[in-house]
Amino acid sequence: MSRRIEISEVGPRDGLQIERNFVPTEQKIALIDALSKTGLSKIEITGFAHPKVIPQLADAETVAAGIRRAPGIRYGAFVPNARGAERAVAAGIDDLKIGVAVSDSFNRLNVRMTTEQGMQAIDEIARVARGTQSRIVGGIATAFGCPYEGPVSRERMHRMLAQLLELGAPIVYLADTTGVANPDRIRRTVEDLRAAFPQAELGLHLHNTRGIGIANALAGLDCGIKHFEGSIGGLGGCPFAPRAVGNICTEDFVHMAHEMGIETGIDLDALIAVARQAQEILGRPLPGMVMKSGKASELHAMDAARVKVD
Ligand code: ZN
């Protein structure tokens, strides 16, 4: 297990994109600026899909121009095609996050392309990024199973990973887009890909759809995975995943890591404050637990405890 991990915050993109009501641009910017002060080193701030496909992120350029960029942080954005890549590069995005689903059915719904067409689009995105300040970061969606097709092709996943590595993706995130993974499947998939691609730097992007997101992350930690993505407050989900639920909650995961003596470089108290801010912005409680219960290391006054013994 790694003693130091790196967590990328994807709430402003993966989290917000499913919100029905448009979150005002200035509130998105305020959320990202607050996240920039927590010690996070990577924040996915928006996505450059067509505004008709993801209306919530139609203000991508304004968000990218409006945030106060802190030194040492890589600001990323989801990019589905070459047009999106051109927009993201022009907006000064550091990491162009690309994601193609192993499953054809899911990919068709998600970005209206087959997996094959999606991988071609990635070639084009990489071409746009070449010679610019932006780099591509890989994502393989439905890596642990698809809600429409079930198990995904191992052979196809290997081909996708090989292509992403060839294009120079420094990290490739395996995404449990619809939360169908379990710790055992995480372990087997990571070990299989590691054996075939020992040079690959793998990350995990996990959704908590069935309440085992953090357990899956722990399986990843046990396998030595160093890169994880999470959403502040546990917000969000995927608009094309049935009964979408958000990513693992960033501050809950950071809390677990710190309790286990794993360093993240993140100020947990500051992160919890941002999670509360996210609740205020959305006007409803979010799934995150630690912001409600407090840290395990926080001792309670005896008179306030009233421990139930039954
Ligand atoms: Zn996701």
mmCIF file of C-alpha atoms and ligand atoms in Angstrom:
data_model
loop_
_atom_site.group_PDB
_atom_site.id
_atom_site.type_symbol
_atom_site.label_atom_id
_atom_site.label_comp_id
_atom_site.label_asym_id
_atom_site.label_seq_id
_atom_site.Cartn_x
_atom_site.Cartn_y
_atom_site.Cartn_z
ATOM 1 C CA MET A 1 0.000 0.000 0.000
ATOM 2 C CA SER A 2 1.227 3.505 -0.849
ATOM 3 C CA ARG A 3 1.912 5.862 2.031
ATOM 4 C CA ARG A 4 1.145 8.844 -0.168
ATOM 5 C CA ILE A 5 -1.698 9.142 -2.664
ATOM 6 C CA GLU A 6 -2.985 11.830 -4.966
ATOM 7 C CA ILE A 7 -6.639 12.728 -5.115
ATOM 8 C CA SER A 8 -8.190 14.593 -7.990
ATOM 9 C CA GLU A 9 -11.402 16.482 -7.254
ATOM 10 C CA VAL A 10 -13.967 15.978 -10.016
ATOM 11 C CA GLY A 11 -17.083 17.353 -8.309
ATOM 12 C CA PRO A 12 -17.325 20.578 -10.334
ATOM 13 C CA ARG A 13 -17.555 18.442 -13.497
ATOM 14 C CA ASP A 14 -18.747 14.893 -12.790
ATOM 15 C CA GLY A 15 -20.749 16.100 -9.802
ATOM 16 C CA LEU A 16 -22.447 19.151 -11.194
ATOM 17 C CA GLN A 17 -23.162 17.847 -14.705
ATOM 18 C CA ILE A 18 -26.173 15.882 -13.527
ATOM 19 C CA GLU A 19 -27.749 18.746 -11.570
ATOM 20 C CA ARG A 20 -31.119 19.606 -13.069
ATOM 21 C CA ASN A 21 -31.077 23.269 -12.096
ATOM 22 C CA PHE A 22 -28.360 25.396 -13.614
ATOM 23 C CA VAL A 23 -25.774 26.280 -10.990
ATOM 24 C CA PRO A 24 -24.858 29.951 -11.538
ATOM 25 C CA THR A 25 -21.412 30.383 -13.055
ATOM 26 C CA GLU A 26 -20.163 32.557 -10.194
ATOM 27 C CA GLN A 27 -21.102 29.842 -7.693
ATOM 28 C CA LYS A 28 -19.180 27.237 -9.679
ATOM 29 C CA ILE A 29 -16.196 29.582 -9.685
ATOM 30 C CA ALA A 30 -16.516 30.180 -5.933
ATOM 31 C CA LEU A 31 -16.601 26.416 -5.321
ATOM 32 C CA ILE A 32 -13.497 25.811 -7.454
ATOM 33 C CA ASP A 33 -11.639 28.732 -5.847
ATOM 34 C CA ALA A 34 -12.433 27.315 -2.404
ATOM 35 C CA LEU A 35 -11.196 23.865 -3.523
ATOM 36 C CA SER A 36 -7.975 25.497 -4.746
ATOM 37 C CA LYS A 37 -7.177 26.433 -1.140
ATOM 38 C CA THR A 38 -7.440 22.928 0.335
ATOM 39 C CA GLY A 39 -4.145 21.429 -0.788
ATOM 40 C CA LEU A 40 -5.664 19.495 -3.692
ATOM 41 C CA SER A 41 -3.230 19.254 -6.595
ATOM 42 C CA LYS A 42 -5.790 18.414 -9.298
ATOM 43 C CA ILE A 43 -9.272 19.781 -9.893
ATOM 44 C CA GLU A 44 -11.529 18.905 -12.832
ATOM 45 C CA ILE A 45 -13.389 22.176 -13.256
ATOM 46 C CA THR A 46 -15.777 21.624 -16.166
ATOM 47 C CA GLY A 47 -16.332 19.794 -19.456
ATOM 48 C CA PHE A 48 -16.234 20.873 -23.083
ATOM 49 C CA ALA A 49 -19.097 18.798 -24.459
ATOM 50 C CA HIS A 50 -21.669 20.387 -26.752
ATOM 51 C CA PRO A 51 -23.883 22.643 -24.570
ATOM 52 C CA LYS A 52 -26.967 20.773 -25.792
ATOM 53 C CA VAL A 53 -25.566 17.475 -24.508
ATOM 54 C CA ILE A 54 -24.582 18.783 -21.079
ATOM 55 C CA PRO A 55 -26.345 22.133 -20.572
ATOM 56 C CA GLN A 56 -25.050 22.427 -16.995
ATOM 57 C CA LEU A 57 -21.505 22.863 -18.338
ATOM 58 C CA ALA A 58 -22.408 25.297 -21.130
ATOM 59 C CA ASP A 59 -20.428 27.971 -19.270
ATOM 60 C CA ALA A 60 -17.119 26.032 -19.514
ATOM 61 C CA GLU A 61 -15.118 28.921 -21.020
ATOM 62 C CA THR A 62 -16.455 31.453 -18.502
ATOM 63 C CA VAL A 63 -15.640 29.126 -15.590
ATOM 64 C CA ALA A 64 -12.121 28.475 -16.891
ATOM 65 C CA ALA A 65 -11.496 32.202 -17.340
ATOM 66 C CA GLY A 66 -13.086 33.174 -14.033
ATOM 67 C CA ILE A 67 -11.287 30.947 -11.530
ATOM 68 C CA ARG A 68 -8.255 32.112 -9.627
ATOM 69 C CA ARG A 69 -5.586 29.574 -10.564
ATOM 70 C CA ALA A 70 -3.296 28.584 -7.751
ATOM 71 C CA PRO A 71 0.285 27.622 -8.546
ATOM 72 C CA GLY A 72 0.985 23.897 -8.388
ATOM 73 C CA ILE A 73 -2.567 22.834 -9.198
ATOM 74 C CA ARG A 74 -3.433 21.156 -12.471
ATOM 75 C CA TYR A 75 -6.849 22.245 -13.687
ATOM 76 C CA GLY A 76 -8.573 19.640 -15.820
ATOM 77 C CA ALA A 77 -11.710 19.362 -17.921
ATOM 78 C CA PHE A 78 -13.598 16.570 -19.629
ATOM 79 C CA VAL A 79 -13.187 16.607 -23.390
ATOM 80 C CA PRO A 80 -15.290 14.306 -25.638
ATOM 81 C CA ASN A 81 -13.933 15.181 -29.103
ATOM 82 C CA ALA A 82 -11.481 17.315 -31.115
ATOM 83 C CA ARG A 83 -13.787 20.341 -31.062
ATOM 84 C CA GLY A 84 -13.972 20.122 -27.270
ATOM 85 C CA ALA A 85 -10.195 19.740 -27.122
ATOM 86 C CA GLU A 86 -9.689 22.900 -29.179
ATOM 87 C CA ARG A 87 -11.989 24.805 -26.833
ATOM 88 C CA ALA A 88 -10.245 23.388 -23.738
ATOM 89 C CA VAL A 89 -6.755 24.182 -25.042
ATOM 90 C CA ALA A 90 -7.878 27.734 -25.876
ATOM 91 C CA ALA A 91 -9.262 28.022 -22.332
ATOM 92 C CA GLY A 92 -5.865 27.064 -20.894
ATOM 93 C CA ILE A 93 -6.939 23.724 -19.413
ATOM 94 C CA ASP A 94 -3.921 21.745 -18.140
ATOM 95 C CA ASP A 95 -5.375 18.228 -18.273
ATOM 96 C CA LEU A 96 -7.733 17.172 -21.034
ATOM 97 C CA LYS A 97 -9.637 14.282 -19.503
ATOM 98 C CA ILE A 98 -10.751 11.809 -22.077
ATOM 99 C CA GLY A 99 -13.048 8.924 -21.405
ATOM 100 C CA VAL A 100 -14.310 6.153 -23.599
ATOM 101 C CA ALA A 101 -16.468 3.309 -22.366
ATOM 102 C CA VAL A 102 -15.388 -0.273 -22.993
ATOM 103 C CA SER A 103 -19.053 -0.995 -23.636
ATOM 104 C CA ASP A 104 -20.439 0.090 -27.011
ATOM 105 C CA SER A 105 -23.986 0.561 -25.729
ATOM 106 C CA PHE A 106 -22.884 2.819 -22.912
ATOM 107 C CA ASN A 107 -20.596 4.805 -25.152
ATOM 108 C CA ARG A 108 -23.364 5.379 -27.694
ATOM 109 C CA LEU A 109 -25.591 6.848 -25.016
ATOM 110 C CA ASN A 110 -22.826 8.809 -23.323
ATOM 111 C CA VAL A 111 -21.118 10.472 -26.281
ATOM 112 C CA ARG A 112 -23.119 9.167 -29.273
ATOM 113 C CA MET A 113 -20.160 7.209 -30.596
ATOM 114 C CA THR A 114 -19.215 3.529 -30.655
ATOM 115 C CA THR A 115 -16.164 2.568 -28.628
ATOM 116 C CA GLU A 116 -14.182 2.373 -31.869
ATOM 117 C CA GLN A 117 -15.285 5.878 -32.894
ATOM 118 C CA GLY A 118 -14.519 7.078 -29.374
ATOM 119 C CA MET A 119 -10.966 5.774 -29.595
ATOM 120 C CA GLN A 120 -10.577 7.546 -32.954
ATOM 121 C CA ALA A 121 -11.786 10.742 -31.300
ATOM 122 C CA ILE A 122 -9.085 10.262 -28.674
ATOM 123 C CA ASP A 123 -6.452 10.141 -31.407
ATOM 124 C CA GLU A 124 -7.768 13.459 -32.672
ATOM 125 C CA ILE A 125 -7.853 14.960 -29.163
ATOM 126 C CA ALA A 126 -4.240 13.899 -28.624
ATOM 127 C CA ARG A 127 -3.317 15.534 -31.937
ATOM 128 C CA VAL A 128 -4.956 18.800 -30.827
ATOM 129 C CA ALA A 129 -3.086 18.686 -27.505
ATOM 130 C CA ARG A 130 0.311 17.973 -29.047
ATOM 131 C CA GLY A 131 2.668 20.941 -28.878
ATOM 132 C CA THR A 132 0.369 22.877 -26.510
ATOM 133 C CA GLN A 133 0.514 23.399 -22.736
ATOM 134 C CA SER A 134 -2.292 20.870 -22.320
ATOM 135 C CA ARG A 135 -1.848 17.135 -21.916
ATOM 136 C CA ILE A 136 -4.285 14.273 -22.160
ATOM 137 C CA VAL A 137 -5.263 12.158 -19.164
ATOM 138 C CA GLY A 138 -6.904 8.824 -19.859
ATOM 139 C CA GLY A 139 -10.175 7.408 -18.671
ATOM 140 C CA ILE A 140 -11.733 4.029 -19.383
ATOM 141 C CA ALA A 141 -15.419 4.110 -18.495
ATOM 142 C CA THR A 142 -17.476 1.050 -17.497
ATOM 143 C CA ALA A 143 -14.140 -0.681 -16.804
ATOM 144 C CA PHE A 144 -15.740 -3.016 -14.264
ATOM 145 C CA GLY A 145 -19.000 -3.699 -16.084
ATOM 146 C CA CYS A 146 -21.798 -2.022 -18.027
ATOM 147 C CA PRO A 147 -25.425 -1.509 -16.911
ATOM 148 C CA TYR A 148 -26.667 -2.483 -20.407
ATOM 149 C CA GLU A 149 -24.213 -5.207 -21.449
ATOM 150 C CA GLY A 150 -22.930 -6.658 -18.182
ATOM 151 C CA PRO A 151 -19.317 -7.867 -18.190
ATOM 152 C CA VAL A 152 -16.996 -5.978 -20.536
ATOM 153 C CA SER A 153 -14.410 -7.378 -22.929
ATOM 154 C CA ARG A 154 -10.999 -7.825 -21.352
ATOM 155 C CA GLU A 155 -9.355 -7.878 -24.752
ATOM 156 C CA ARG A 156 -10.964 -4.582 -25.718
ATOM 157 C CA MET A 157 -9.931 -2.957 -22.451
ATOM 158 C CA HIS A 158 -6.342 -4.040 -23.060
ATOM 159 C CA ARG A 159 -6.464 -2.498 -26.524
ATOM 160 C CA MET A 160 -7.837 0.769 -25.137
ATOM 161 C CA LEU A 161 -5.211 0.978 -22.417
ATOM 162 C CA ALA A 162 -2.450 0.246 -24.945
ATOM 163 C CA GLN A 163 -3.681 3.075 -27.154
ATOM 164 C CA LEU A 164 -3.941 5.548 -24.266
ATOM 165 C CA LEU A 165 -0.384 4.723 -23.181
ATOM 166 C CA GLU A 166 0.854 5.078 -26.723
ATOM 167 C CA LEU A 167 -0.712 8.534 -26.881
ATOM 168 C CA GLY A 168 1.250 9.480 -23.779
ATOM 169 C CA ALA A 169 -1.486 9.559 -21.113
ATOM 170 C CA PRO A 170 0.481 9.843 -17.840
ATOM 171 C CA ILE A 171 -2.385 8.339 -15.844
ATOM 172 C CA VAL A 172 -5.293 6.194 -16.974
ATOM 173 C CA TYR A 173 -8.293 6.158 -14.657
ATOM 174 C CA LEU A 174 -10.404 3.026 -14.599
ATOM 175 C CA ALA A 175 -13.947 4.195 -14.034
ATOM 176 C CA ASP A 176 -16.679 2.271 -12.293
ATOM 177 C CA THR A 177 -19.136 4.569 -13.996
ATOM 178 C CA THR A 178 -22.297 2.961 -12.671
ATOM 179 C CA GLY A 179 -21.001 1.439 -9.452
ATOM 180 C CA VAL A 180 -21.105 -2.230 -10.414
ATOM 181 C CA ALA A 181 -17.625 -3.084 -9.124
ATOM 182 C CA ASN A 182 -16.793 -4.846 -5.898
ATOM 183 C CA PRO A 183 -13.440 -5.024 -4.085
ATOM 184 C CA ASP A 184 -12.633 -8.417 -5.574
ATOM 185 C CA ARG A 185 -13.321 -7.251 -9.118
ATOM 186 C CA ILE A 186 -11.220 -4.126 -8.555
ATOM 187 C CA ARG A 187 -8.325 -6.284 -7.410
ATOM 188 C CA ARG A 188 -8.591 -8.760 -10.297
ATOM 189 C CA THR A 189 -8.893 -6.041 -12.940
ATOM 190 C CA VAL A 190 -6.003 -3.977 -11.582
ATOM 191 C CA GLU A 191 -3.779 -7.056 -11.270
ATOM 192 C CA ASP A 192 -4.637 -8.194 -14.793
ATOM 193 C CA LEU A 193 -3.841 -4.777 -16.316
ATOM 194 C CA ARG A 194 -0.686 -4.428 -14.212
ATOM 195 C CA ALA A 195 0.606 -7.779 -15.435
ATOM 196 C CA ALA A 196 0.031 -6.811 -19.068
ATOM 197 C CA PHE A 197 1.090 -3.148 -18.733
ATOM 198 C CA PRO A 198 3.601 -2.848 -15.888
ATOM 199 C CA GLN A 199 4.540 0.669 -17.043
ATOM 200 C CA ALA A 200 0.956 1.993 -16.771
ATOM 201 C CA GLU A 201 0.096 4.457 -14.007
ATOM 202 C CA LEU A 202 -3.470 3.459 -13.121
ATOM 203 C CA GLY A 203 -6.031 5.454 -11.191
ATOM 204 C CA LEU A 204 -9.552 4.754 -9.954
ATOM 205 C CA HIS A 205 -12.724 6.742 -10.568
ATOM 206 C CA LEU A 206 -15.422 5.151 -8.450
ATOM 207 C CA HIS A 207 -19.120 5.775 -8.034
ATOM 208 C CA ASN A 208 -20.890 4.937 -4.817
ATOM 209 C CA THR A 209 -24.063 3.697 -6.509
ATOM 210 C CA ARG A 210 -24.410 0.661 -4.262
ATOM 211 C CA GLY A 211 -22.680 1.937 -1.144
ATOM 212 C CA ILE A 212 -19.371 0.138 -1.723
ATOM 213 C CA GLY A 213 -17.411 2.967 -3.323
ATOM 214 C CA ILE A 214 -15.060 3.408 -0.371
ATOM 215 C CA ALA A 215 -14.622 -0.372 -0.032
ATOM 216 C CA ASN A 216 -13.620 -0.435 -3.696
ATOM 217 C CA ALA A 217 -11.195 2.428 -3.092
ATOM 218 C CA LEU A 218 -9.673 0.466 -0.211
ATOM 219 C CA ALA A 219 -9.171 -2.505 -2.533
ATOM 220 C CA GLY A 220 -7.387 -0.097 -4.877
ATOM 221 C CA LEU A 221 -5.202 1.166 -2.030
ATOM 222 C CA ASP A 222 -4.353 -2.431 -1.159
ATOM 223 C CA CYS A 223 -3.237 -2.989 -4.760
ATOM 224 C CA GLY A 224 -0.930 0.028 -4.508
ATOM 225 C CA ILE A 225 -3.080 2.420 -6.593
ATOM 226 C CA LYS A 226 -1.919 5.999 -5.961
ATOM 227 C CA HIS A 227 -4.400 8.042 -7.995
ATOM 228 C CA PHE A 228 -8.038 8.448 -7.038
ATOM 229 C CA GLU A 229 -10.838 10.741 -8.069
ATOM 230 C CA GLY A 230 -13.604 11.921 -5.791
ATOM 231 C CA SER A 231 -16.421 14.468 -5.595
ATOM 232 C CA ILE A 232 -16.726 16.983 -2.803
ATOM 233 C CA GLY A 233 -19.668 16.050 -0.577
ATOM 234 C CA GLY A 234 -20.201 12.965 -2.758
ATOM 235 C CA LEU A 235 -22.204 15.037 -5.201
ATOM 236 C CA GLY A 236 -23.246 14.045 -8.673
ATOM 237 C CA GLY A 237 -23.491 11.078 -10.925
ATOM 238 C CA CYS A 238 -23.511 10.305 -14.593
ATOM 239 C CA PRO A 239 -26.513 11.575 -16.573
ATOM 240 C CA PHE A 240 -26.531 8.442 -18.736
ATOM 241 C CA ALA A 241 -26.157 5.885 -15.962
ATOM 242 C CA PRO A 242 -29.439 4.458 -14.662
ATOM 243 C CA ARG A 243 -30.159 5.736 -11.144
ATOM 244 C CA ALA A 244 -26.878 7.643 -11.161
ATOM 245 C CA VAL A 245 -25.159 8.221 -7.856
ATOM 246 C CA GLY A 246 -22.136 10.394 -7.212
ATOM 247 C CA ASN A 247 -18.471 9.567 -6.948
ATOM 248 C CA ILE A 248 -16.928 8.487 -3.715
ATOM 249 C CA CYS A 249 -16.993 11.484 -1.425
ATOM 250 C CA THR A 250 -13.617 13.229 -1.471
ATOM 251 C CA GLU A 251 -13.533 14.341 2.153
ATOM 252 C CA ASP A 252 -14.757 10.960 3.449
ATOM 253 C CA PHE A 253 -12.020 9.223 1.481
ATOM 254 C CA VAL A 254 -9.371 11.720 2.612
ATOM 255 C CA HIS A 255 -10.574 11.177 6.182
ATOM 256 C CA MET A 256 -10.129 7.410 5.859
ATOM 257 C CA ALA A 257 -6.707 7.802 4.277
ATOM 258 C CA HIS A 258 -5.495 10.146 7.033
ATOM 259 C CA GLU A 259 -6.848 7.850 9.759
ATOM 260 C CA MET A 260 -4.806 5.064 8.133
ATOM 261 C CA GLY A 261 -1.672 7.212 8.109
ATOM 262 C CA ILE A 262 -1.738 7.723 4.348
ATOM 263 C CA GLU A 263 -0.725 11.209 3.244
ATOM 264 C CA THR A 264 -2.768 13.185 0.736
ATOM 265 C CA GLY A 265 -1.342 16.693 1.132
ATOM 266 C CA ILE A 266 -4.913 17.889 1.699
ATOM 267 C CA ASP A 267 -6.167 19.995 4.617
ATOM 268 C CA LEU A 268 -9.185 17.913 5.663
ATOM 269 C CA ASP A 269 -10.804 20.678 7.727
ATOM 270 C CA ALA A 270 -10.640 23.038 4.776
ATOM 271 C CA LEU A 271 -12.106 20.328 2.532
ATOM 272 C CA ILE A 272 -14.992 19.712 4.944
ATOM 273 C CA ALA A 273 -15.732 23.445 4.921
ATOM 274 C CA VAL A 274 -15.946 23.344 1.116
ATOM 275 C CA ALA A 275 -18.277 20.318 1.280
ATOM 276 C CA ARG A 276 -20.631 22.385 3.469
ATOM 277 C CA GLN A 277 -20.337 25.232 0.996
ATOM 278 C CA ALA A 278 -21.336 22.810 -1.796
ATOM 279 C CA GLN A 279 -24.443 21.858 0.194
ATOM 280 C CA GLU A 280 -25.365 25.517 0.509
ATOM 281 C CA ILE A 281 -24.873 26.118 -3.199
ATOM 282 C CA LEU A 282 -27.117 23.187 -4.122
ATOM 283 C CA GLY A 283 -29.580 23.887 -1.337
ATOM 284 C CA ARG A 284 -29.780 20.314 -0.069
ATOM 285 C CA PRO A 285 -27.824 17.853 2.053
ATOM 286 C CA LEU A 286 -25.160 15.904 0.150
ATOM 287 C CA PRO A 287 -24.199 12.266 0.847
ATOM 288 C CA GLY A 288 -20.847 13.042 2.538
ATOM 289 C CA MET A 289 -20.712 11.614 6.066
ATOM 290 C CA VAL A 290 -17.702 13.169 7.780
ATOM 291 C CA MET A 291 -19.001 16.714 7.304
ATOM 292 C CA LYS A 292 -22.021 15.671 9.388
ATOM 293 C CA SER A 293 -20.424 13.311 11.919
ATOM 294 C CA GLY A 294 -17.059 15.033 12.391
ATOM 295 C CA LYS A 295 -13.672 13.335 12.221
ATOM 296 C CA ALA A 296 -13.079 10.099 14.127
ATOM 297 C CA SER A 297 -10.167 11.785 15.894
ATOM 298 C CA GLU A 298 -12.423 14.542 17.264
ATOM 299 C CA LEU A 299 -13.250 13.688 20.843
ATOM 300 C CA HIS A 300 -16.673 14.546 22.192
ATOM 301 C CA ALA A 301 -17.437 16.107 25.545
ATOM 302 C CA MET A 302 -18.779 13.395 27.901
ATOM 303 C CA ASP A 303 -22.046 15.164 28.634
ATOM 304 C CA ALA A 304 -22.796 15.579 24.950
ATOM 305 C CA ALA A 305 -22.102 11.968 24.086
ATOM 306 C CA ARG A 306 -25.118 10.187 25.624
ATOM 307 C CA VAL A 307 -23.999 6.857 24.289
ATOM 308 C CA LYS A 308 -26.847 4.421 23.724
ATOM 309 C CA VAL A 309 -26.136 1.040 25.257
ATOM 310 C CA ASP A 310 -29.041 -1.042 24.024
HETATM 311 ZN ZN ZN B 1 -18.002 9.475 -13.143
#
